[in-house]
Structure formats: structure tokens, C-alpha cells
CSV table of C-alpha atoms in Angstrom, one decimal:
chain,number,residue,atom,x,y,z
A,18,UNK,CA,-19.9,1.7,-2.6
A,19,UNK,CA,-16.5,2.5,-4.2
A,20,UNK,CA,-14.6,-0.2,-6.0
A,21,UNK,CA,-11.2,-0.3,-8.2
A,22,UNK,CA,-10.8,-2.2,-11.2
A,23,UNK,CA,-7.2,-3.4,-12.6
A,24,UNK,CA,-6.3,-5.1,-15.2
A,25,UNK,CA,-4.9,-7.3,-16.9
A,26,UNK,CA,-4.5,-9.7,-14.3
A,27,UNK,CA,-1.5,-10.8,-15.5
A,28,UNK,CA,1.2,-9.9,-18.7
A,29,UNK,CA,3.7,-11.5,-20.4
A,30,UNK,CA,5.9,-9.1,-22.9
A,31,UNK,CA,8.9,-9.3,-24.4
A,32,UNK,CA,11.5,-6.9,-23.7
A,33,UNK,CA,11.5,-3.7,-25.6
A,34,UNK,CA,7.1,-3.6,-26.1
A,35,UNK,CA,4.7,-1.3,-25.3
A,36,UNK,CA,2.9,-1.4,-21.6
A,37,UNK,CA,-0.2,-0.1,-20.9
A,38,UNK,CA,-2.3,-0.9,-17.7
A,39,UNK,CA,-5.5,0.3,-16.7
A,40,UNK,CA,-7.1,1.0,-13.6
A,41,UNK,CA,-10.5,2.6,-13.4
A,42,UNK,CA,-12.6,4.1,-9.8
A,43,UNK,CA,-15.9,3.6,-9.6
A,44,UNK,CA,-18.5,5.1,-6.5
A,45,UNK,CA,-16.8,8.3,-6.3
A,46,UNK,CA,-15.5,11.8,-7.6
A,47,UNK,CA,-12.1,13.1,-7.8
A,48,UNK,CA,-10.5,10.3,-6.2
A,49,UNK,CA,-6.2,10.2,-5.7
A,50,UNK,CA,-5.2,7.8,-8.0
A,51,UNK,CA,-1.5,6.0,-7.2
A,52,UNK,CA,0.7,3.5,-9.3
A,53,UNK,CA,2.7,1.0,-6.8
A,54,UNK,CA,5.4,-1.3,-7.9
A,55,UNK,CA,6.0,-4.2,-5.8
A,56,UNK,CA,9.0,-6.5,-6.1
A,57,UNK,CA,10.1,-9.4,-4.2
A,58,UNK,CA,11.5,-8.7,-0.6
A,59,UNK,CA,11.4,-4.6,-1.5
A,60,UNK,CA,7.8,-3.6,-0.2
A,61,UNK,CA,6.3,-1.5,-2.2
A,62,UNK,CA,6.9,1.1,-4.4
A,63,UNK,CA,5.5,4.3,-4.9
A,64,UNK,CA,5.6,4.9,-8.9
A,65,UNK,CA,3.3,7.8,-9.8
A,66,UNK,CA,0.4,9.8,-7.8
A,67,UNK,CA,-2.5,11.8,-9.3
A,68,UNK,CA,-4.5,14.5,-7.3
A,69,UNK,CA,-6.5,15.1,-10.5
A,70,UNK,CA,-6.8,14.7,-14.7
A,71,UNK,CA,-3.7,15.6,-16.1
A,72,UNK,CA,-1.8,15.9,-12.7
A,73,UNK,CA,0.6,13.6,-12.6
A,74,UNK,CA,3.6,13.3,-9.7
A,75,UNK,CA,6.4,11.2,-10.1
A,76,UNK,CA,7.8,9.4,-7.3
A,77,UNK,CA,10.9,7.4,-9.2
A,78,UNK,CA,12.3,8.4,-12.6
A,79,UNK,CA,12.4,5.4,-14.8
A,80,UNK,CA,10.8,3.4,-17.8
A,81,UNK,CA,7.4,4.2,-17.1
A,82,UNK,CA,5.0,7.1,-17.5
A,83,UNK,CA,1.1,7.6,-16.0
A,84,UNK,CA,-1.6,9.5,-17.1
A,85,UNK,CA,-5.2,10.5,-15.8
A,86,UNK,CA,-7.4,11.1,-19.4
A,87,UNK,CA,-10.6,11.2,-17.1
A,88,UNK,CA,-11.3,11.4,-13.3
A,89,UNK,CA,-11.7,8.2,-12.6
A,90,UNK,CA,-8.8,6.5,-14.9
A,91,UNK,CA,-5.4,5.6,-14.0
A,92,UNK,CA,-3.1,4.3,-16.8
A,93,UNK,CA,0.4,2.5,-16.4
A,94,UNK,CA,2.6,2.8,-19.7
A,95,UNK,CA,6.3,2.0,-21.1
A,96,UNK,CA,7.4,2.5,-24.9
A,97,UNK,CA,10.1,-0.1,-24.7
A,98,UNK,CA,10.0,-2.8,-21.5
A,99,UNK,CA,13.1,-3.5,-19.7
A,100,UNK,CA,13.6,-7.0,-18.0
A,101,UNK,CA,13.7,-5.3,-14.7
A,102,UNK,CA,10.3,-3.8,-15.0
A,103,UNK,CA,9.2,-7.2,-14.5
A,104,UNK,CA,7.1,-7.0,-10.8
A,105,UNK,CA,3.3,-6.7,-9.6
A,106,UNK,CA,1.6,-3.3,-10.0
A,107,UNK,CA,-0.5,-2.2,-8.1
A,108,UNK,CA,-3.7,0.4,-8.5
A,109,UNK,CA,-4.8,2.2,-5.5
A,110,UNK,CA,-7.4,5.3,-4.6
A,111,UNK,CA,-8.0,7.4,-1.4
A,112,UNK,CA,-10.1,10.5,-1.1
A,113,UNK,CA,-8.6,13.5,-0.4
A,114,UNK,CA,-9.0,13.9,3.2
A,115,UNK,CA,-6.1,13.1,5.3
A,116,UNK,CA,-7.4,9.7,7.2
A,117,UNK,CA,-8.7,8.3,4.1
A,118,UNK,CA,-6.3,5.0,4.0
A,119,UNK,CA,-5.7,3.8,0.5
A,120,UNK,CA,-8.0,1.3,-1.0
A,121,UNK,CA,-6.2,-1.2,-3.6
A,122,UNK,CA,-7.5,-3.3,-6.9
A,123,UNK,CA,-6.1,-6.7,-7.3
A,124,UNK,CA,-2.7,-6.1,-9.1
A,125,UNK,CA,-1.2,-7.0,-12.2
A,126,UNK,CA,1.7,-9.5,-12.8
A,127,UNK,CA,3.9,-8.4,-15.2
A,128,UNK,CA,6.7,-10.7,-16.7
A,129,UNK,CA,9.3,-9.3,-19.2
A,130,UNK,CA,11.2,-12.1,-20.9
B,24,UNK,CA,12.7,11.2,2.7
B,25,UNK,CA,10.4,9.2,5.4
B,26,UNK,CA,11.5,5.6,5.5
B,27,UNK,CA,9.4,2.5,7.3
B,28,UNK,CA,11.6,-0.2,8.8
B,29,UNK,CA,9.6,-3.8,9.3
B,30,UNK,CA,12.9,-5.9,10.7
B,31,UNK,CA,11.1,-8.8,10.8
B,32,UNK,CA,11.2,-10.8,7.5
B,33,UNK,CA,9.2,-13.8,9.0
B,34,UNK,CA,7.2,-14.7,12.1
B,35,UNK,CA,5.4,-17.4,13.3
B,36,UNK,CA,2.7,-18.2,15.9
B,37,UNK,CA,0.8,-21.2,17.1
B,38,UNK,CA,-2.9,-21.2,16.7
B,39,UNK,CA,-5.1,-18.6,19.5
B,40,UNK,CA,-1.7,-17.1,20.4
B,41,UNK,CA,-0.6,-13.6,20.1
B,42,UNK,CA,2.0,-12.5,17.7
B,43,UNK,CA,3.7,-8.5,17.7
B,44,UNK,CA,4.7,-7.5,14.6
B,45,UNK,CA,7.1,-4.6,14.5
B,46,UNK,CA,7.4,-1.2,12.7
B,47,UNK,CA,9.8,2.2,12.8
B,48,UNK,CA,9.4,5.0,10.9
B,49,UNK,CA,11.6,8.0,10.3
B,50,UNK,CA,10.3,11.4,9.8
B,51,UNK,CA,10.5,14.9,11.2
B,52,UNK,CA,6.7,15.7,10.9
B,53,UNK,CA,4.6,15.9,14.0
B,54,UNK,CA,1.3,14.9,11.8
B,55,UNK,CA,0.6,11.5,9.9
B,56,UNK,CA,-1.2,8.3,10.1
B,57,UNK,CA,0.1,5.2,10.2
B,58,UNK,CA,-1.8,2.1,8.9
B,59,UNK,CA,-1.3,-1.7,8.7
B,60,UNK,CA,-2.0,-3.4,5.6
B,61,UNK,CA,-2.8,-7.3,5.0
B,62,UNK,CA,-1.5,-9.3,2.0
B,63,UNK,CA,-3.1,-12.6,1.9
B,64,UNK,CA,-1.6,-14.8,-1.1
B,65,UNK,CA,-4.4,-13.7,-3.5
B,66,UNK,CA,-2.0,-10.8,-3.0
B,67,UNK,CA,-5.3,-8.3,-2.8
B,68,UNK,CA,-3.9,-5.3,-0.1
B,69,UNK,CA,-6.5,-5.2,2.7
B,70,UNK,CA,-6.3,-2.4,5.5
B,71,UNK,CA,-6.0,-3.4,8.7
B,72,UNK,CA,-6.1,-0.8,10.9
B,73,UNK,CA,-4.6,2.7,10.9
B,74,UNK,CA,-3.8,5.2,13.3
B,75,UNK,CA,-3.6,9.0,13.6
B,76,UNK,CA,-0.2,10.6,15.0
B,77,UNK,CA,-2.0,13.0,17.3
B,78,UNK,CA,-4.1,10.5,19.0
B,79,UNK,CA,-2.4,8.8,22.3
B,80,UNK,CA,-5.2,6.1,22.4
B,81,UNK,CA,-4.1,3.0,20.7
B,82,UNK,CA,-6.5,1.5,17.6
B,83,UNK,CA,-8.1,-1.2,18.2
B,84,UNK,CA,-9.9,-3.5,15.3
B,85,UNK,CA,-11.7,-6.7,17.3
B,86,UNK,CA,-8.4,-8.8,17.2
B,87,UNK,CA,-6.1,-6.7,15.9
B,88,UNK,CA,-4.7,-3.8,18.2
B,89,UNK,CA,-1.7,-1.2,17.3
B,90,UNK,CA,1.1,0.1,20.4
B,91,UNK,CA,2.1,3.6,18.8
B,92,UNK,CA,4.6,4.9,20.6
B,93,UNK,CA,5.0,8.1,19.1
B,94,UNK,CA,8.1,9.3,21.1
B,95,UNK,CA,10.1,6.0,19.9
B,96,UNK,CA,8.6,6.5,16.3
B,97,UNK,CA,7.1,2.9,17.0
B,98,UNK,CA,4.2,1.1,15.8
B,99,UNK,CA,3.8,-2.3,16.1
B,100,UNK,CA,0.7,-4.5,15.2
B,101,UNK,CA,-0.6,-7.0,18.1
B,102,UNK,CA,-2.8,-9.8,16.8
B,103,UNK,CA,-4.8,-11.9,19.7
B,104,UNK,CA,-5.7,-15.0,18.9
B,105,UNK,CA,-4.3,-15.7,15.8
B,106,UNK,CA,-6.4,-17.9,13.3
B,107,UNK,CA,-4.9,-19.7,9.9
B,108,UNK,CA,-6.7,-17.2,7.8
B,109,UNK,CA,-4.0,-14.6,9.7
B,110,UNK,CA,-1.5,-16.0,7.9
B,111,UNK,CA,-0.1,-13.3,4.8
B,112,UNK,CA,2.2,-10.7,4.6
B,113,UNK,CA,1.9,-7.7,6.7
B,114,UNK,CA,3.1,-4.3,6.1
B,115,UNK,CA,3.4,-1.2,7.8
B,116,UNK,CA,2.8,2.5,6.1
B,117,UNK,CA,3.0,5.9,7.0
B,118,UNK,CA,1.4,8.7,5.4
B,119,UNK,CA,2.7,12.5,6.3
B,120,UNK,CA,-0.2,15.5,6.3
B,121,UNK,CA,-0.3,17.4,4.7
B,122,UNK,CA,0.7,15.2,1.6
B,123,UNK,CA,-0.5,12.4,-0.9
B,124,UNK,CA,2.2,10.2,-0.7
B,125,UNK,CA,1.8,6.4,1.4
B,126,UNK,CA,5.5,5.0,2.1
B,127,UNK,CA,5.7,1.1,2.9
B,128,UNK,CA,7.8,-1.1,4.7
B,129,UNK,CA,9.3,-4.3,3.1
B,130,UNK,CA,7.1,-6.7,4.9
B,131,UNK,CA,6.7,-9.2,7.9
B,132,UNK,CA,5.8,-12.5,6.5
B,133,UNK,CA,3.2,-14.1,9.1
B,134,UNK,CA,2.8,-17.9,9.5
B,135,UNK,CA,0.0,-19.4,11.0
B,136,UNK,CA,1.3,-23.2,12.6
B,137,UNK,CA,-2.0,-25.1,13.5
């Protein structure tokens, strides 16, 4: 069986540090990686999508950047934080079929002060 | 840009009642799929149930049953008999085929009253 790993759990960093988050795919091969951002009352937020290593799409320009280094690894980074990239990310993978729904890990919580 | 509309903030439901949750969507594509999505408050996204825009038969997951009413861009989420571990936040999304990207409504808060 497949299964998504995300983490940290949670993240406190003061404004103007690095970011990096990590979310690896296990079970499968060539998986759609996405990046979500979601933030009180707003849903959620498409960030970045990736059909494959070193294909990155970007939904929103902003703070942040993605990359794939391997098939199966999804990471979330920022130079310099801002206070309003404060939110829960989330990780998610489909196949590339067209019914495949997305499957999610468990989210970060990230808190810029 | 496709946009998904849940107008309903909050809703509440006794206990074994039913509860319809509502969703719009906005596109000019003729195929997609729909899904609902679950957020319990361990905040962990569970699928629901989904639905494919060329299909006129309604899904169906044990409790949980869709009216897609493709005309009216509609699709609103039924849930029969309602139990307390119901209660999370729901949300509606629509994917467009071909394509990779899953657009997401703000959310329907569900409360479960004992």
C-alpha cells in the first residue's frame, strides 16, 4: 500500500529564516506530487504541482519555491519567512490517471513570529 | 480559472438525521471529477467520495451519497444518519481532465449535536 510522509509536524520560525519541508511517497512510482496551503476560512490552496523530478508548476507566485530531487520527494522551501506565510501545509499524491483522487499526509503547522 | 463555492460556513444536525451540504463550481469544461473531502480535527484530509462528470448516476459510499446535477454545476454531499464521528470540516473539489490541478472550496464546518 501507498503512504505519504510529512514533516515536521509542526514549526515555529522567526521571520526572515529559511523553510524547508519534506514530504516523501512510498508504495508507488512516478507519483503527482502537490504543495497545498491552507489558511483559516480560505480552503485550500494550491502552491506548487509536480508531474515528475525536476518539473515543477507554480500555482501562486510568492515566498516559496518546490523542488522534486527524486521521484518520490517533495520539498517546501523559503530563503527569508514572511509573517503571512504562517498556515498549515499540506503534502498530497495522486497517480496520473484522471480519477485518481488525491491522497494527503498529515500537514505541517507553521508559525512565523 | 475554475472556482468551487461551499456557501455554507457551518451546519448542524442532530444525531441519525440527514444533513446536505452544498457545492457550485464554475468551469467551461465538459470533463472533470468532483470529490468530497473530510477534515476531522486531527486535520488529516480523508476522501469521501468523488464523482465523474460524465456519469448521470449519483455516487454512493454506505452513508454518504452525492446529487450532481451537472446542468446546474451542483454537487452537494447528503449524509444519512449522521453519527458524532461526522462531525469535521467538509470540502468540496473539482478536478478538470485533462489537467493536474485539484481546486477547493472554503469549507462547510459540520457539527454533530447528540
Amino acid at each position: 500500500s501507498q503512504t505519504i510522509h510529512q514533516w515536521p509536524a509542526t514549526l515555529v520560525q522567526p521571520v526572515g529564516s529559511p523553510l524547508s519541508l519534506e514530504c516523501t511517497v512510498e508504495g508507488t512510482s512516478n507519483p503527482n506530487l502537490y504543495w497545498y496551503r491552507q489558511a483559516a476560512g480560505r480552503g485550500l490552496q494550491l502552491l506548487f504541482y509536480s508531474v515528475g523530478i525536476g518539473q515543477i508548476s507554480s500555482e501562486v507566485p510568492q515566498n516559496l519555491s518546490a523542488s522534486r530531487p527524486q521521484d518520490r520527494q517533495f520539498i517546501l522551501s523559503s530563503k527569508k519567512l514572511l509573517l503571512s506565510d504562517s498556515g498549515f501545509y499540506l503534502c498530497a499524491w495522486n497517480r496520473d490517471s484522471d480519477n485518481s483522487p488525491l491522497h494527503f499526509g498529515n500537514g505541517t503547522r507553521l508559525t512565523v513570529t | 480559472a475554475q472556482t468551487v463555492t461551499q456557501s455554507q460556513p457551518e451546519m448542524s444536525v442532530q444525531e441519525a438525521e440527514t444533513v446536505t451540504l452544498s457545492c457550485t463550481y464554475d468551469t467551461s469544461e465538459s470533463d472533470y471529477y468532483l470529490f468530497w473531502y473530510k477534515q476531522p480535527p486531527s486535520r488529516q484530509m480523508i476522501l469521501v467520495i468523488r464523482q465523474e462528470a460524465y456519469k448521470q448516476q449519483n455516487a454512493t459510499e454506505n452513508r454518504f451519497s452525492v446529487n450532481f446535477q451537472k446542468a446546474a454545476k451542483s454537487f452537494s454531499l447528503k449524509i444519512s444518519d449522521s453519527q458524532l464521528g461526522d462531525a469535521a470540516m467538509y470540502f468540496c473539489a473539482y478536478r478538470m481532465v485533462p489537467g493536474n490541478q485539484f481546486y477547493f472550496g472554503t469549507g462547510t464546518s459540520l457539527t454533530v449535536i447528540p
